[in-house]
Short mmCIF file of C-alpha atoms in Angstrom, two decimals:
data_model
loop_
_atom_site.label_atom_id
_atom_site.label_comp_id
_atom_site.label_asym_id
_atom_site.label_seq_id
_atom_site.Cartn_x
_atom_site.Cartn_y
_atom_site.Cartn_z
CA UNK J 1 102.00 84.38 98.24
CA UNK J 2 99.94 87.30 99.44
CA UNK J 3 96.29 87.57 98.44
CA UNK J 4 95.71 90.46 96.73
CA UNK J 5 92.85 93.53 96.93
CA UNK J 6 91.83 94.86 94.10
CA UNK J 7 89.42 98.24 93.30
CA UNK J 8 88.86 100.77 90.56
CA UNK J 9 91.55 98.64 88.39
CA UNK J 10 94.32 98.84 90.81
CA UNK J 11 96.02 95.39 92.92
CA UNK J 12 97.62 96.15 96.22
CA UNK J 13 99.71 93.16 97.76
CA UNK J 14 98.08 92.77 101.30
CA UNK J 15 101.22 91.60 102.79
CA UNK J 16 102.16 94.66 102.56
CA UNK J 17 99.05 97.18 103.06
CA UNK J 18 98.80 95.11 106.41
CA UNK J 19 101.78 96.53 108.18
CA UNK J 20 101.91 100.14 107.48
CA UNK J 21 97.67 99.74 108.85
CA UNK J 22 98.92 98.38 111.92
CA UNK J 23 101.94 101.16 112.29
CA UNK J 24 99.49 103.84 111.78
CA UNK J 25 97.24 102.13 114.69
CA UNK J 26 99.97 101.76 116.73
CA UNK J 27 101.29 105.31 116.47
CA UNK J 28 98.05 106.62 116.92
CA UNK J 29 97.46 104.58 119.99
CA UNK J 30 100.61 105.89 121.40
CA UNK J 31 99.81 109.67 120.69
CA UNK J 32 96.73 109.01 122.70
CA UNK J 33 98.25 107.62 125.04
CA UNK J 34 100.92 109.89 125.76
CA UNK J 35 99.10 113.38 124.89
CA UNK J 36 95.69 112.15 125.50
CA UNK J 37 95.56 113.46 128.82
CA UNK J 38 96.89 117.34 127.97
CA UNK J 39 94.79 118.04 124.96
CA UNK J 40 91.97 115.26 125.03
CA UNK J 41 93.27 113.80 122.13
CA UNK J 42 92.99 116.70 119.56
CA UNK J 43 95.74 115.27 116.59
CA UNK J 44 93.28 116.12 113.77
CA UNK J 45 91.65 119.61 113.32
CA UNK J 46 88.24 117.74 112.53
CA UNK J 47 88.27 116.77 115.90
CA UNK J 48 88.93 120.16 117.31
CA UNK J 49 85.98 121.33 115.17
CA UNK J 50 83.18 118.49 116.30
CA UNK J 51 84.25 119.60 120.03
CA UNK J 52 83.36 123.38 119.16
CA UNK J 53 80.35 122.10 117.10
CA UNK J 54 78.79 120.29 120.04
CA UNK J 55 80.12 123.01 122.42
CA UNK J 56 82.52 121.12 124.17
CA UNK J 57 85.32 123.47 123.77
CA UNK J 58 85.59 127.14 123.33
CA UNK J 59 86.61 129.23 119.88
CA UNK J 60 89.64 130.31 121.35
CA UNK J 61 90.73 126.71 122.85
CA UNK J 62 89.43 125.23 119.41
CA UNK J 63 91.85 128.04 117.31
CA UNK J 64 94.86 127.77 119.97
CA UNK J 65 94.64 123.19 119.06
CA UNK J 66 94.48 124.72 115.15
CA UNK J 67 97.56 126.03 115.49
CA UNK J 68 99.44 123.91 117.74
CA UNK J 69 98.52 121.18 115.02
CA UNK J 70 99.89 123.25 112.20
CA UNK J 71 103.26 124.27 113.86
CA UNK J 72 103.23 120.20 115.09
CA UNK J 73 102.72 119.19 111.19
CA UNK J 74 105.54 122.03 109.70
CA UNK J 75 107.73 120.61 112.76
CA UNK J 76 107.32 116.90 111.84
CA UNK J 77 107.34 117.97 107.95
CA UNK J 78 110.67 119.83 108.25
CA UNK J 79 112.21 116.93 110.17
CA UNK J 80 111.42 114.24 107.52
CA UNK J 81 112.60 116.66 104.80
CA UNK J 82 115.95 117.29 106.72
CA UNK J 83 116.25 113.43 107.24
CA UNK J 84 115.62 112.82 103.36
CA UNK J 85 116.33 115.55 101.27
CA UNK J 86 120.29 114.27 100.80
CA UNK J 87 119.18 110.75 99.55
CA UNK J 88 119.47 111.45 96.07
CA UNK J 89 123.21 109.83 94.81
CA UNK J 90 123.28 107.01 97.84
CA UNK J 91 123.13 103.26 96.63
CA UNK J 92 120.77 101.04 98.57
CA UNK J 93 121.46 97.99 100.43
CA UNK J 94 120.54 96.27 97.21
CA UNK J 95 123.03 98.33 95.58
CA UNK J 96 120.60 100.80 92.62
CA UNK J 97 121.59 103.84 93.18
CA UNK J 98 118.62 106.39 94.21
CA UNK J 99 117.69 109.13 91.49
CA UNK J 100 115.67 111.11 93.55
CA UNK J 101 114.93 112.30 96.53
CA UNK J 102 111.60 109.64 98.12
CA UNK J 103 109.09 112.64 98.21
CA UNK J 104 107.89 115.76 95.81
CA UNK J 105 106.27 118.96 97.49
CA UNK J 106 103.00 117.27 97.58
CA UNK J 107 100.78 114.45 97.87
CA UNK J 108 99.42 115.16 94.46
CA UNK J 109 102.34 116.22 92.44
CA UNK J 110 103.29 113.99 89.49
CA UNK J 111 105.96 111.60 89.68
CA UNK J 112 108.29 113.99 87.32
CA UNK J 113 108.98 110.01 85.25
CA UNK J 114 105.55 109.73 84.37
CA UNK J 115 104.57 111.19 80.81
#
């Protein structure tokens, strides 16, 4: 069996914590290397804005990443939604049926089943 972490009364299974670390590693590795070289690695806003604070980048470079990043997120965002949003109804491979759709409108909206 996996060990497990635990913190503020909570136990994640590291066998599984593990994996999706290494995925996000991986995926940002990749980014980096395959758009490293056109925008200097600018994925995150916060870096945009440390390369304006120390003056390595203009305002207008540092809004035109800003919004490349945005229209990049609602791209990506639109595409999982349009891959998803018709879940609800299927049966999984294990063969429960899915209730609801894997995702709400937000990262901090209630699970609509909890009371």
């Amino acid at each position: 069996t996996a060990e497990h972490l635990t913190g503020q009364g909570a136990s994640v299974d590291v066998g599984r914590v593990l994996p999706i670390a290494i995925c996000f590693g991986v995926s940002i590795l990749a980014m980096a290397y395959s758009i490293g070289h056109m925008s200097g690695g600018h994925m995150n806003p916060g870096v945009s804005l440390m390369m304006f604070f120390r003056g390595q980048i203009s305002m207008s470079k540092m809004m035109g990443y800003w919004v490349a990043q945005f229209l990049g997120a609602m791209l990506a965002s639109a595409l999982v939604w349009g891959s998803c949003s018709d879940m609800q109804g299927r049966v999984t491979a294990s063969g429960s049926e899915i209730s609801r759709t894997p995702f709400t409108l937000g990262a901090t909206t209630l699970n609509p089943e909890i009371s």
